[in-house]
Backbone as a ProteinNet text record, in pm:
[ID]
protein_1_A
[PRIMARY]
MKNLKLKSARALKDLSQDDLAKAVGVSRQTINAIEKGDYNPSINLCIAICKELGMTLNDLFWEAE
[TERTIARY]
-2768	-2678.3	-2618.5	-2489.7	-2422.4	-2475.4	-2479.8	-2524.5	-2401.7	-2334.9	-2215.3	-2249.3	-2373.5	-2414.9	-2420.7	-2470.7	-2474.8	-2333.8	-2250.2	-2111.7	-2039.8	-2057.6	-1993.7	-2045.7	-2177.4	-2237.3	-2188.9	-2177.5	-2128.6	-1984.4	-1903.1	-1761.8	-1746.1	-1830.9	-1824.5	-1852.1	-1935.9	-1966.7	-1864.1	-1763.2	-1658.4	-1716.2	-1814.3	-1876.9	-1835.7	-1805.3	-1781.6	-1917.2	-1915.6	-2040.4	-2098.8	-2013.2	-2058.7	-2120.2	-2058.7	-2112.6	-2253.5	-2270.6	-2401.6	-2502.3	-2459.3	-2548	-2600.4	-2511.1	-2552.4	-2647.7	-2622.5	-2706.6	-2849	-2865.3	-2998.2	-3057.4	-2985	-3040	-3038	-2933.6	-2917.5	-2774.1	-2743.7	-2607.2	-2518.5	-2388.6	-2292.7	-2310.9	-2343.5	-2362.8	-2479.6	-2581.6	-2695.8	-2651.9	-2575.4	-2525.8	-2436.2	-2349.9	-2262.8	-2345	-2448.4	-2531.9	-2606.6	-2651.9	-2718.3	-2619.3	-2499.4	-2398.5	-2357.3	-2353.6	-2316.6	-2431.8	-2552.7	-2668.4	-2729.6	-2693.6	-2745.2	-2871.8	-2912.3	-3027.7	-3103.9	-3235.5	-3322.2	-3384.3	-3342.9	-3393.3	-3538.9	-3603.5	-3740.5	-3738.8	-3853.6	-3863.3	-3827.5	-3864.7	-3831.8	-3680.8	-3611.4	-3465.7	-3404	-3455.2	-3405.4	-3418.7	-3533.2	-3556.7	-3459.9	-3439.7	-3347.2	-3204.9	-3163.4	-3029.8	-3019.7	-3120.9	-3120.4	-3111.7	-3189.9	-3187.1	-3049.3	-2989.5	-2857.2	-2750.7	-2763.6	-2663.3	-2699.3	-2817	-2858.8	-2886.2	-2939.1	-2966.8	-3115.1	-3159.5	-3297.1	-3299.6	-3419.7	-3435.2	-3386.2	-3418.4	-3372.7	-3220.4	-3156.5	-3010.4	-2944.7	-2999.6	-2931.7	-2988.5	-3118.2	-3178.3	-3244.8	-3253.7	-3315.5	-3210.7	-3236.6	-3142.5	-3171.9	-3071.5	-3086.2	-3094.1	-3174.2	-3189.9	-3082.2
7841.8	7945.7	7904.7	7924.4	7888.8	7972.9	7910.7	7982.9	8019.3	8126.1	8171.3	8233.5	8283.9	8341.6	8232	8116.1	8004	7959.7	7946.2	7903.6	8001.5	8131.3	8233.4	8231	8219.6	8216.5	8093.8	7982.5	7859.6	7877.6	7937.9	7959.9	8056.8	8160	8256.1	8189.3	8086.2	8010.7	7900.3	7891.7	7790.6	7649.2	7629.4	7497.7	7435.8	7308.4	7236.8	7201.8	7157.9	7111.7	6997.3	6909.7	6796	6841.5	6940	6992.3	7047.7	7128.5	7187.4	7079.2	6986	6876.9	6798.4	6763.6	6689.3	6772.1	6901.3	6988.3	6999.4	6990.7	7006.1	6873.9	6764.3	6632	6589.7	6632.7	6589	6540.5	6496.3	6451.6	6570.4	6549.4	6651.7	6679.6	6576.4	6592.1	6686.1	6684.2	6774.6	6919	6947.2	7084.1	7125.1	7035.7	7064.2	7096.7	7018.9	7041.3	7174.6	7213.3	7343.1	7455	7445.3	7548.8	7559	7446	7445.4	7488.1	7494.6	7531.7	7416	7294.2	7174.7	7119.4	7177.2	7124.1	7239.3	7239.3	7338.1	7274.4	7319.2	7257	7293.2	7209.8	7238.5	7360.9	7421.9	7538.3	7498.7	7378.3	7332.7	7320.9	7271.5	7261.3	7400.7	7490.1	7628.6	7692.3	7672.8	7730.5	7670.4	7539.6	7474.2	7528	7546.3	7600.6	7742.5	7822.9	7961.5	7967.3	7884.2	7882.2	7843.2	7743.8	7696.6	7804	7883.3	7985	8122.8	8136	8264.7	8368.5	8324	8410.9	8400.3	8485.2	8479.1	8414	8377.8	8323.4	8423.4	8550.7	8654	8662.2	8648.1	8655.7	8547.4	8427.4	8313.1	8267.2	8285.4	8220.6	8315	8444.1	8537.1	8588.9	8576.7	8624.6	8768.7	8851.8	8993.3	8999.2	9090.1	9102.4	9188
2948.4	2994	3129.5	3143.5	3268.5	3384.4	3501	3620	3703.7	3662.1	3732.8	3867.4	3882.1	4010.4	4117.4	4080.5	4175.2	4210.8	4110.9	4134.5	4226.8	4202.5	4285.8	4428.8	4445.2	4578.7	4656.1	4587.8	4651.7	4695.6	4610.3	4642.3	4759.3	4765.2	4875.9	5010.6	5009.2	5132.4	5156.6	5068.3	5076.8	5075.4	4987.2	4972.2	4838.9	4841.5	4716.4	4655.7	4531.7	4470.6	4552.7	4600.3	4680	4812.2	4877.5	5003.8	4983.4	4880.1	4852.9	4815.7	4733.5	4692.3	4812.8	4903.5	5022.8	5108.7	5118.5	5201.1	5146.8	5014.8	4955.6	4905.9	4924.3	4894	4748.1	4675	4536.4	4516.3	4395.4	4366.5	4328.3	4338.3	4294.8	4146.4	4070.2	3926.7	3896.1	3982	3962.4	3979.5	4085	4107.1	3990.6	3946.4	3833	3708.6	3681.9	3563.5	3571.6	3691	3708	3678.4	3734.2	3712.9	3566.3	3496.6	3355	3265.2	3320.4	3240	3164.2	3203.3	3136.4	3201.1	3314.2	3387.9	3451.2	3433.4	3496.9	3620.9	3738.5	3861.5	3888.4	3968.3	4010.9	4102.6	4118	4206.9	4350.1	4391.1	4527	4546.1	4445	4454.3	4453.3	4370.2	4368.3	4506.3	4568.7	4702.1	4803.7	4799.1	4892.3	4874.7	4751.3	4724.1	4778	4752.4	4801.7	4953.3	5020.1	5167.3	5217.9	5156.2	5198.8	5179.6	5073	5041.7	5096.7	5157.7	5212.6	5105.4	4993.4	4879	4843.6	4749.7	4701.4	4562.8	4520.5	4385.3	4281.2	4302.1	4208.7	4205.5	4321.6	4328.9	4243.4	4248.5	4186.9	4054.2	4032.9	3917	3817.1	3845.7	3752.6	3657.1	3527.8	3428.8	3392.4	3401.8	3361.6	3210.2	3161.5	3016.1	2955.2
[MASK]
+++++++++++++++++++++++++++++++++++++++++++++++++++++++++++++++++

């Protein structure tokens, strides 16, 4: 499932995929794959992304039923 919440949060901070990737220590392709739903990041990467975007795990990675 696509992670549109991550994409939206990144856009609100005016960050490109590359900007976010560099900030959390991964490739742009990794951020792209997470947003497309093709990759499930580790909890450590999820936390790093949340910290960078000022969001919580629930905000970005919890799927509503």
